[in-house]
Short mmCIF file of C-alpha atoms in Angstrom, two decimals:
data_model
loop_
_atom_site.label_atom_id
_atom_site.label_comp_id
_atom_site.label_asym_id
_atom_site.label_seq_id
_atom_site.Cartn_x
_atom_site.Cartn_y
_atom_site.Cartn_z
CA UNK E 1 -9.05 42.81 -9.90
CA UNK E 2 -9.95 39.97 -12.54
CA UNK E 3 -12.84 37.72 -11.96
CA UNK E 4 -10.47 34.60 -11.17
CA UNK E 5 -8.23 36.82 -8.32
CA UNK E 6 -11.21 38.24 -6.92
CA UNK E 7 -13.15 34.50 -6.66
CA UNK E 8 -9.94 32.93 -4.87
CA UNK E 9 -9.77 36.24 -2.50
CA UNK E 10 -13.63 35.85 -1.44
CA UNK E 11 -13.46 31.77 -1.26
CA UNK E 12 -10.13 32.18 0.80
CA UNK E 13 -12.05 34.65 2.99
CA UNK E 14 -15.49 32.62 3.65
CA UNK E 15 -13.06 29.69 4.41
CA UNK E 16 -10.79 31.91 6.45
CA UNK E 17 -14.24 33.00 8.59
CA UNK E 18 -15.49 28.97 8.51
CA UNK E 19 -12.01 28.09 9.80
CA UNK E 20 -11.76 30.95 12.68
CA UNK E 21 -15.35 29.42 13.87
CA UNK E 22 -14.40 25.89 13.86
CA UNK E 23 -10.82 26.56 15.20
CA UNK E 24 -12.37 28.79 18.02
CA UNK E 25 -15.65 26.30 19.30
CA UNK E 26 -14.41 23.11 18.30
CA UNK E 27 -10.97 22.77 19.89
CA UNK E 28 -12.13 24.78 22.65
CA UNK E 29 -15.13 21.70 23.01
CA UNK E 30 -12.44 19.22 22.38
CA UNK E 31 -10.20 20.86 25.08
CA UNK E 32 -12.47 20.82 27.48
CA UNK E 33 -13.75 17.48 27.04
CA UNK E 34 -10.23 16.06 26.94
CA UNK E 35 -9.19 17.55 30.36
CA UNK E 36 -12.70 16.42 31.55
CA UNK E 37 -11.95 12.75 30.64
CA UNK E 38 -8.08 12.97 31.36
CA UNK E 39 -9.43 13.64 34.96
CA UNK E 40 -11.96 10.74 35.62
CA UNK E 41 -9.33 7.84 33.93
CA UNK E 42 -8.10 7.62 38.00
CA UNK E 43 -11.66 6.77 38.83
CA UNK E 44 -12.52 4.45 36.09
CA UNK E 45 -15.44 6.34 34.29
CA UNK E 46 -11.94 7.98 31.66
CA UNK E 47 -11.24 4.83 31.18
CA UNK E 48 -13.97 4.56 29.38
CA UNK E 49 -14.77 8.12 27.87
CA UNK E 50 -11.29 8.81 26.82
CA UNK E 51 -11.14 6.96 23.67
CA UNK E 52 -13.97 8.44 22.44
CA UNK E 53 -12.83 11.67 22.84
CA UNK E 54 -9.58 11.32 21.76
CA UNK E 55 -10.86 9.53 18.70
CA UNK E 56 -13.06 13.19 18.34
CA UNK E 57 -9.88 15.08 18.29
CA UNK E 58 -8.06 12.84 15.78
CA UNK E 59 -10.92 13.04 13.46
CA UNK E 60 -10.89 17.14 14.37
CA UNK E 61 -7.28 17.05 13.37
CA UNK E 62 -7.30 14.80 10.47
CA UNK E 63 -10.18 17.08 9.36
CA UNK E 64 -8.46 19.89 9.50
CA UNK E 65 -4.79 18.21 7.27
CA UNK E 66 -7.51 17.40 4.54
CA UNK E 67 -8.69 21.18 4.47
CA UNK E 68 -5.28 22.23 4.66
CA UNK E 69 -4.50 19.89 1.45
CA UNK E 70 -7.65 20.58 -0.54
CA UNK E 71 -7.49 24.78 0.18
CA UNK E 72 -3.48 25.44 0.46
CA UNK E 73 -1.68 21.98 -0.60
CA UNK E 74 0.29 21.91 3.06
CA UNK E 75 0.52 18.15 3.80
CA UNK E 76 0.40 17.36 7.38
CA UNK E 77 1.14 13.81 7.28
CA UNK E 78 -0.69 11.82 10.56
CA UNK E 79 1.61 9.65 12.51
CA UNK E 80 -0.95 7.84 14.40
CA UNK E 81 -0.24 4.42 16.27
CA UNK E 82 -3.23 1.81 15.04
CA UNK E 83 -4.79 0.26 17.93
CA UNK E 84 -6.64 -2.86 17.43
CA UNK E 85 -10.26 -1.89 17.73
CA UNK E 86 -10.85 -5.45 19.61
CA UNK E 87 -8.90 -4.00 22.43
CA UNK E 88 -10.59 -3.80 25.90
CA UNK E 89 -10.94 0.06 26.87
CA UNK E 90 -8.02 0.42 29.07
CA UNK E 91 -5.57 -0.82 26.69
CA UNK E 92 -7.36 1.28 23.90
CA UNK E 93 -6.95 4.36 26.38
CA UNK E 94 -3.22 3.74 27.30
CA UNK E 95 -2.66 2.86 24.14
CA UNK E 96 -3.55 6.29 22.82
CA UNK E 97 -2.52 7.98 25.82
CA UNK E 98 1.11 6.34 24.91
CA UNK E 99 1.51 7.47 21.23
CA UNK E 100 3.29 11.04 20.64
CA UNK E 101 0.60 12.23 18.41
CA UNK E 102 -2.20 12.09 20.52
CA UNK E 103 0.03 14.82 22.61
CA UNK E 104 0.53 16.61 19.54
CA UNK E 105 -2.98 16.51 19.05
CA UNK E 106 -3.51 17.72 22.56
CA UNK E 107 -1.32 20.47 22.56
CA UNK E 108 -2.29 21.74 19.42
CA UNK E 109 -5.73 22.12 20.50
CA UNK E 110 -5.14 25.41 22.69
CA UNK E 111 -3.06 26.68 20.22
CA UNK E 112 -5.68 26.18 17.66
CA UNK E 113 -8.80 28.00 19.46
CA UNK E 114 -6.27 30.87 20.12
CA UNK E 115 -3.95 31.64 17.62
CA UNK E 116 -5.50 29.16 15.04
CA UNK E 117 -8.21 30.85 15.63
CA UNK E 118 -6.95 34.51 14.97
CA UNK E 119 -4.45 33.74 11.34
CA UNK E 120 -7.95 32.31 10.12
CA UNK E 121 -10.00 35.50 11.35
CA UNK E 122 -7.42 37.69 9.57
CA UNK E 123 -7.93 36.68 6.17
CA UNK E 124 -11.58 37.14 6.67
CA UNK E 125 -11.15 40.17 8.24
CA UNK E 126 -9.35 41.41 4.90
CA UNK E 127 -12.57 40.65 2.50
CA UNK E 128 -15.08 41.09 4.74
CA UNK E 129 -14.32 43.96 6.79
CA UNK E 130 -14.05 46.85 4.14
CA UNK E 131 -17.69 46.25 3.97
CA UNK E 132 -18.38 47.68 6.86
CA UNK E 133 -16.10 51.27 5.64
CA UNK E 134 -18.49 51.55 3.01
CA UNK E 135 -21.54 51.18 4.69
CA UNK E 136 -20.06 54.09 6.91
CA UNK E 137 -18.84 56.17 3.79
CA UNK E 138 -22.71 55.90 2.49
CA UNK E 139 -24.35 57.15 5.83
CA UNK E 140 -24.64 54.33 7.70
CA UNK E 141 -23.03 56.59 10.59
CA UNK E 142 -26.03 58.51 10.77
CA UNK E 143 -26.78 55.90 12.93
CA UNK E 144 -24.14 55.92 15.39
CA UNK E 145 -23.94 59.79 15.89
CA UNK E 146 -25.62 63.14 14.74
CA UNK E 147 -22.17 64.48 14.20
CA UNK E 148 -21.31 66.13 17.48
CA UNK E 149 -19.15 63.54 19.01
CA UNK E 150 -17.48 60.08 17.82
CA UNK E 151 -20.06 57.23 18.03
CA UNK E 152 -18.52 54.34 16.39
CA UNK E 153 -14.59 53.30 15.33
CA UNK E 154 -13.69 51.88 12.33
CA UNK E 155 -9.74 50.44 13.00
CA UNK E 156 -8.63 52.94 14.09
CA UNK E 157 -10.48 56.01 12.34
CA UNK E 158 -13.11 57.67 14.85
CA UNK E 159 -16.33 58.18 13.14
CA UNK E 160 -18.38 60.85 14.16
CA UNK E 161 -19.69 62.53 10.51
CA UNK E 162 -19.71 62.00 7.43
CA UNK E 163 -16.11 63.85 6.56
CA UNK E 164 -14.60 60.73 9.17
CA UNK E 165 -16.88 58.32 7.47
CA UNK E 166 -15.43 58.94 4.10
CA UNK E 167 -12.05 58.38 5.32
CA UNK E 168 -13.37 55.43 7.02
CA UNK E 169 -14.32 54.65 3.30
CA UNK E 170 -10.53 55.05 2.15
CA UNK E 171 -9.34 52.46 4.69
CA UNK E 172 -11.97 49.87 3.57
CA UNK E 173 -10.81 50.33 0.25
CA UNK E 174 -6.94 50.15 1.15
CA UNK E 175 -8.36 47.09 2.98
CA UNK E 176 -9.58 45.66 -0.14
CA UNK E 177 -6.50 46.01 -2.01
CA UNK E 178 -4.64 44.66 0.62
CA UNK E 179 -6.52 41.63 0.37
CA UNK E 180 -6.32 41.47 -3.27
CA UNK E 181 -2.27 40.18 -2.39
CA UNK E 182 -2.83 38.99 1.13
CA UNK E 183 -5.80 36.39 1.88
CA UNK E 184 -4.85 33.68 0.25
CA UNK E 185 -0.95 33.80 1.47
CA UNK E 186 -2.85 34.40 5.18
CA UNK E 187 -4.90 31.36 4.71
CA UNK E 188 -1.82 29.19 4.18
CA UNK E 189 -0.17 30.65 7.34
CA UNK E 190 -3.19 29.39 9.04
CA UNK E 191 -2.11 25.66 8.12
CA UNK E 192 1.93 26.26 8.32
CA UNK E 193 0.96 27.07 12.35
CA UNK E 194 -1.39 24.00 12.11
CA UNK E 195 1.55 21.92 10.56
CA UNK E 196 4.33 23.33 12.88
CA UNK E 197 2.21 21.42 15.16
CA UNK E 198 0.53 18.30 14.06
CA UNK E 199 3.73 17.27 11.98
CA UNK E 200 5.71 14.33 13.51
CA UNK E 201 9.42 15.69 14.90
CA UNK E 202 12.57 14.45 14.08
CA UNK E 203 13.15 12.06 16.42
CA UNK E 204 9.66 10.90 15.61
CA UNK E 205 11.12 9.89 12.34
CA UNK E 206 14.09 8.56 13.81
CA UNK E 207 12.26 6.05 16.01
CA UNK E 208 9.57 5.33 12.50
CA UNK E 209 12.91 4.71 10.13
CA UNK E 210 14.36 2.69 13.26
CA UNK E 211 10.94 0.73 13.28
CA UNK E 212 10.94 0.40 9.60
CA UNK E 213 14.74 -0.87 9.58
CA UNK E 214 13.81 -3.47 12.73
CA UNK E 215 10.52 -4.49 10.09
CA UNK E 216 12.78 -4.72 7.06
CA UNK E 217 15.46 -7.30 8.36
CA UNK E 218 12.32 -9.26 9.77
CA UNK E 219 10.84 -9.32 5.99
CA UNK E 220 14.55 -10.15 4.84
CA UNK E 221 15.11 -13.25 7.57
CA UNK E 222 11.44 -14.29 6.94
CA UNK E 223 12.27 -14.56 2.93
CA UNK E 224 15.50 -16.38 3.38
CA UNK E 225 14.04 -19.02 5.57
CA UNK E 226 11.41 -19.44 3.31
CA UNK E 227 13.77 -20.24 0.18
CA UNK E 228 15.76 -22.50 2.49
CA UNK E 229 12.70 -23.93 3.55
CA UNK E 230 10.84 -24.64 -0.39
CA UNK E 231 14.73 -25.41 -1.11
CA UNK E 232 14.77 -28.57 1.67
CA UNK E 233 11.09 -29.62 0.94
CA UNK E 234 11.68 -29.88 -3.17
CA UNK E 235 14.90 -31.21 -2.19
CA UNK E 236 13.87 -34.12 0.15
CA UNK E 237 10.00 -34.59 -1.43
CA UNK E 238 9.79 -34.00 -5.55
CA UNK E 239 12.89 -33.95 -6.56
CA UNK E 240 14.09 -37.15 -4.64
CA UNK E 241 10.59 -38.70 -6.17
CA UNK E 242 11.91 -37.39 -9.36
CA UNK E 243 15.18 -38.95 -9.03
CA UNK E 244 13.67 -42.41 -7.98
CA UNK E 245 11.50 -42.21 -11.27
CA UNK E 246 13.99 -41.12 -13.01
CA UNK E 247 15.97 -44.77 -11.79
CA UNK E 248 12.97 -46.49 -12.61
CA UNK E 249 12.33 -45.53 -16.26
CA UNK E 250 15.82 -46.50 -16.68
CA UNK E 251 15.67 -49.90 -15.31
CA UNK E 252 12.27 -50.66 -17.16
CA UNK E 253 13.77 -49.45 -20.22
CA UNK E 254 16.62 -52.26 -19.71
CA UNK E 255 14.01 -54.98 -18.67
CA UNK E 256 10.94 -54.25 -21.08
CA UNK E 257 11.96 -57.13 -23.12
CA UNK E 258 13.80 -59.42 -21.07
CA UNK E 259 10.99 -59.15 -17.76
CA UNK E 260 8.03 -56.88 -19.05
CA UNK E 261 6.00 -58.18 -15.89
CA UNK E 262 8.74 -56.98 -14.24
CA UNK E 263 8.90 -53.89 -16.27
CA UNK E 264 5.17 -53.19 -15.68
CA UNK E 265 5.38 -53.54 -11.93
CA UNK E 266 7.93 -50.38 -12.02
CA UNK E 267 6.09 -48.55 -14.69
CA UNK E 268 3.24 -48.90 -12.14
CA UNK E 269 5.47 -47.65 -9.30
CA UNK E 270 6.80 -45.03 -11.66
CA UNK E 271 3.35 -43.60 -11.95
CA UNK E 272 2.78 -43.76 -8.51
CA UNK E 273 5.89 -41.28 -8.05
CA UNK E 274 4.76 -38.80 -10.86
CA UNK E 275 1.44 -38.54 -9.19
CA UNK E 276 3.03 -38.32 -5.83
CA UNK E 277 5.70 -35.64 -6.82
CA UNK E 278 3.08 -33.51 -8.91
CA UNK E 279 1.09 -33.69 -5.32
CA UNK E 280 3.85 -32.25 -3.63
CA UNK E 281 4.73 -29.56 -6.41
CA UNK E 282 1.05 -28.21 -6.04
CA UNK E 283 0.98 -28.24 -1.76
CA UNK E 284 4.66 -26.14 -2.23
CA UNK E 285 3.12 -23.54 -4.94
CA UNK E 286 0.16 -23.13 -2.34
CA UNK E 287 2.53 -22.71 0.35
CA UNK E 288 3.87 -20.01 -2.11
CA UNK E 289 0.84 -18.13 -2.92
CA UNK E 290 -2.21 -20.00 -3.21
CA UNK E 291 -3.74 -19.83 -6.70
CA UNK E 292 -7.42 -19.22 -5.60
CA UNK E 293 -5.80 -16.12 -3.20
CA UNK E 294 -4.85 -14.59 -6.78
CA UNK E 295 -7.88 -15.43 -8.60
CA UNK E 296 -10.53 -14.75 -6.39
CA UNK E 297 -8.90 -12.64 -3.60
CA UNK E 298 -8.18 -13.00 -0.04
CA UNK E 299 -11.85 -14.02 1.30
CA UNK E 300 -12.61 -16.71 -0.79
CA UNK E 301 -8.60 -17.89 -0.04
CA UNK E 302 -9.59 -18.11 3.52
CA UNK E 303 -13.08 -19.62 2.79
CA UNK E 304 -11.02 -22.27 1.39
CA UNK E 305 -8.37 -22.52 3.59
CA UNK E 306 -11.34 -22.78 6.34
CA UNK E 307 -12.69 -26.21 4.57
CA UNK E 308 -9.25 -27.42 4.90
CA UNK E 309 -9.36 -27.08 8.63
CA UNK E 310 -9.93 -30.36 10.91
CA UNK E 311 -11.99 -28.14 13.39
CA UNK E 312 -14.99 -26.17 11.89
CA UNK E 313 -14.73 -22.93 11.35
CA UNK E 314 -16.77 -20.14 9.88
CA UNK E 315 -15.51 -17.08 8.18
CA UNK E 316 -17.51 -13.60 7.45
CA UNK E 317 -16.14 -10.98 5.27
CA UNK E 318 -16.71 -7.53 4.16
CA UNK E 319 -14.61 -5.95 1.75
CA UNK E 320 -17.33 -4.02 -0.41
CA UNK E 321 -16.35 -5.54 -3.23
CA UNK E 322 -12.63 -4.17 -2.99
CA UNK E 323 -9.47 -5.92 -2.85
CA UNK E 324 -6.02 -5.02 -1.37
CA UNK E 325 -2.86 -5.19 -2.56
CA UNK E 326 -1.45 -8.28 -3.62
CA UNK E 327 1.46 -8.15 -1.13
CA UNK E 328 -1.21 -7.04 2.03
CA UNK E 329 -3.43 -10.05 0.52
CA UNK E 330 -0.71 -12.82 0.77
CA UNK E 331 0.79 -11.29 4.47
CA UNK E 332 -3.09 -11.41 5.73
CA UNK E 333 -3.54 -15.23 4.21
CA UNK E 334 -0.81 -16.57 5.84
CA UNK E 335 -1.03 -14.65 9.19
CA UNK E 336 -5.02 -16.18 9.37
CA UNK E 337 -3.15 -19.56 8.21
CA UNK E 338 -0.65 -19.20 10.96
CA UNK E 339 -3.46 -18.62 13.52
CA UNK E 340 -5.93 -21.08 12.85
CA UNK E 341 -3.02 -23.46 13.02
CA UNK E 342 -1.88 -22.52 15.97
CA UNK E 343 -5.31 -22.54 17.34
CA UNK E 344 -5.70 -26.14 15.92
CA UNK E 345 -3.19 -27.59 17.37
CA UNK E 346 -2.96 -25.69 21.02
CA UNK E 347 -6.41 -24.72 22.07
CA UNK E 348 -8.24 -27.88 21.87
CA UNK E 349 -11.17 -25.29 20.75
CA UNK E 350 -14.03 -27.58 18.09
CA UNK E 351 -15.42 -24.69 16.56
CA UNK E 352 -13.82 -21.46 15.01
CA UNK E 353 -14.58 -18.31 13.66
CA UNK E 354 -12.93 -15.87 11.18
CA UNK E 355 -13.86 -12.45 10.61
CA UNK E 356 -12.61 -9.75 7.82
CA UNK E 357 -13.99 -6.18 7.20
CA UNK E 358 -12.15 -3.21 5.83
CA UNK E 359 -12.83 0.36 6.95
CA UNK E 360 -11.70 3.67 7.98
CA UNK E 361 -8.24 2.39 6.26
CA UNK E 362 -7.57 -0.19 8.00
CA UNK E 363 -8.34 -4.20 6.89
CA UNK E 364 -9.34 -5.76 10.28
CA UNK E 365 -8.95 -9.74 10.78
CA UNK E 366 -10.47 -11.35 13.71
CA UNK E 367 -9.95 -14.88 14.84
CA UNK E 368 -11.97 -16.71 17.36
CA UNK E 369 -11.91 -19.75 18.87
CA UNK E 370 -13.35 -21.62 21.67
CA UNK E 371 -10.52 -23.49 23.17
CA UNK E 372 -9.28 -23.31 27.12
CA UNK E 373 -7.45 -20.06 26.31
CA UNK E 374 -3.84 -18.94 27.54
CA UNK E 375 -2.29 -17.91 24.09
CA UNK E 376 0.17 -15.35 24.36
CA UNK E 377 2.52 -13.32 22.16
CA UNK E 378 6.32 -14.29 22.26
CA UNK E 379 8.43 -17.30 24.37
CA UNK E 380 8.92 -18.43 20.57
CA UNK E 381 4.95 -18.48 19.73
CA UNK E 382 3.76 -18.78 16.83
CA UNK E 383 2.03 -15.68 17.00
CA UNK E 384 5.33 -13.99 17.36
CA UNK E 385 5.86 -14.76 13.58
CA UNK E 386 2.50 -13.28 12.59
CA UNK E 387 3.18 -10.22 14.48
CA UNK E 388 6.46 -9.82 12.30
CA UNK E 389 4.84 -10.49 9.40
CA UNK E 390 2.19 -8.03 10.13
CA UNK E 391 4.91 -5.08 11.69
CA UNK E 392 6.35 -5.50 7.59
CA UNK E 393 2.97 -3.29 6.33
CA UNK E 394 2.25 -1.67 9.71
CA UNK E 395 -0.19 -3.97 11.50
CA UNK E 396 -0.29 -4.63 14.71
CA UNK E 397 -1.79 -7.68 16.84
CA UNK E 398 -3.49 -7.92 19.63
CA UNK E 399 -4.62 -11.09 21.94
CA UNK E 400 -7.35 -11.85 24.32
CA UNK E 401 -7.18 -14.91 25.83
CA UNK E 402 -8.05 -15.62 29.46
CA UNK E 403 -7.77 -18.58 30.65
CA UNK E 404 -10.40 -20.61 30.26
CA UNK E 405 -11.29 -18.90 26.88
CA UNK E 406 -12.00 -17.95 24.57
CA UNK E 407 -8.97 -16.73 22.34
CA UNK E 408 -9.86 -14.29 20.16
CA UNK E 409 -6.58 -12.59 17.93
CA UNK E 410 -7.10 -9.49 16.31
CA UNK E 411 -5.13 -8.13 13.27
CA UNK E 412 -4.84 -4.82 11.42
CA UNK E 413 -3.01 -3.60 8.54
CA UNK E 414 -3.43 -0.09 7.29
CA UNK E 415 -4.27 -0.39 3.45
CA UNK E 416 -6.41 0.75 0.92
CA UNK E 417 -8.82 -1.33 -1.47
CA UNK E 418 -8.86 -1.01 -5.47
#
């Protein structure tokens, strides 16, 4: 056996035996707990419990597809629904309760502290194990017996002198061998189980390319009635400014010497256009993508587009230095745009607060204001269009807003920062 083999048979084997103990005490834990807090959601007190211990056993679970890429490369990819993290408890707790993979998750767990629990032993079993033959073969057996009648097994070999402990000695060594070829191929059985699982069914991925088609056309209509939309406004703003000093310059060029206080008055008015056009030009490229969102990234872009706001409004943000994507960037402007707006012009809040973290995967946009309340999602809202926007990476949106107040709107999109 060369040094390389024999390293990858011994690592597979200490993380065969490290996988057998956390397969066997931690989903058997998780189980428990799970049908504890499953229980006590009629009573209240699960309300409460259950998304903590469901988030347990998706970090158990997710902990377990990053072994199984690191040790064996078996993806497991997660299929998780997000849930806003602003969400009171029982809409976190039916919201997880409602998403396939928290059952997958669920019924996995059983299967894991049992049958998870012996493919990982196995492979241990195969490095570890012919230790204990040669311990035998070299008198540990003296121990066990004098030699007049069978005091210990080994497999299936009765040991009861030394003749049966040196064949005791043969099977630890056919052991050996046999782990040579088998461990590692064991280990990965281990994760195939795990991914049999964990992995998101077919109709699963039906309903997520459904979702994805439904999120696509949404994208497409949302594009097309922007064009026609920076197609009407440079139709009936610069370009009809354009056109008008386009009529001027013409007519002072016929009167410069016949009227030049005539011609002045237009080059005057002329001006006046250029300025108001070029105006106009720069408020449609910032309806576009706003220049300081590409230069300085998307919390200084809503720092600014908070000084632009009639009501005052603060804005904290935490990105660690990182930025997203420039498409996630530009859909998280505008949706914060959309929503201040909205709160602007509906609420009748006079203060407002804006709040942007990233972590755990997830960039997290809260928006708070202190107005009478009663927002809602859909009946043509404009929150309906921020929820589209959002459903084209993934987010999701949630709203609080009782009457009375405040509103708060919480958004998430699932990306990562460079």
């Amino acid at each position: 056996m060369d040094t390389n083999r024999a390293r990858a048979v011994v690592t597979a084997g200490l993380r065969g035996l490290a996988l057998a103990l956390i397969s066997l005490y931690g989903s058997l834990v998780l189980f428990v707990l799970t049908l504890v807090s499953l229980v006590l959601v009629p009573v209240g007190l699960g309300l409460i419990t259950t998304p903590w211990v469901l988030a347990g056993v998706r970090a158990h679970a997710d902990r377990r597809r990053l072994l199984a890429v690191q040790w064996c490369e078996v993806r497991i990819p997660p299929a998780y629904r997000p849930v806003p993290s602003g969400a009171r408890p029982w809409t976190r707790t039916f919201r997880l309760l409602g998403d396939p993979a928290t059952w997958r998750d669920l019924r996995w767990l059983p299967v894991d502290m049992t049958a998870g629990f012996v493919t990982a032993l196995v492979p241990a079993a195969l490095v570890f194990y012919p230790l204990e033959g040669f311990a035998l073969a070299l008198g540990l057996w003296r121990v066990f017996t004098d030699g007049s009648y069978v005091g210990w097994w080994y497999g299936f070999v009765p040991v009861s002198g030394q003749g049966s402990a040196l064949l005791a000695g043969l099977l630890g060594v056919a052991l050996l061998v046999a782990s040579h070829f088998l461990t590692p191929a064991l280990l990965r059985v281990h994760f195939l189980l795990t991914r049999s699982l964990l992995a998101p069914g077919k109709g699963e991925l039906a309903a997520r390319v459904r979702v994805l088609t439904e999120t696509r056309r949404d994208a497409v209509d949302s594009s097309a009635a922007e064009l026609r939309r920076i197609e009407r406004d440079l139709h009936d703003g610069a370009q009809a400014r354009l056109v008008a000093m386009g009529m001027d310059l013409g007519t002072i060029e016929a009167l410069i010497e016949k009227n030049p206080a005539k011609a002045k008055e237009l080059l005057t008015r002329a001006r006046q256009s250029s300025a108001e056009a070029l105006g106009e030009l720069r408020d449609l490229v910032r309806g576009i993508h706003p220049p300081v969102l590409a230069e300085r990234g998307l919390g200084d872009a809503v720092r600014a587009l908070a000084l632009r706001m009639p009501v005052p409004t603060e804005v904290g943000v935490d990105f660690g230095g990182g930025r997203a994507d420039a498409p996630v960037e530009s859909a998280a402007y505008f949706a914060v745009s959309e929503v201040l707006t909205n709160a602007v012009k509906h609420s009748g809040s006079d203060r407002m607060w804006v709040d942007m973290r990233h972590a755990e995967g997830l960039l997290r946009i809260s928006v708070t204001d202190n107005g009478g309340g009663g927002a809602v999602v859909g009946a043509g809202s404009g929150l309906s269009g921020v929820e589209r926007r959002l459903g084209t990476f993934d987010g999701v949106l949630a709203v609080s807003s009782p009457a009375g107040g405040p509103t708060r709107v919480t958004m998430e999109i699932p990306c990562a920062l460079s």
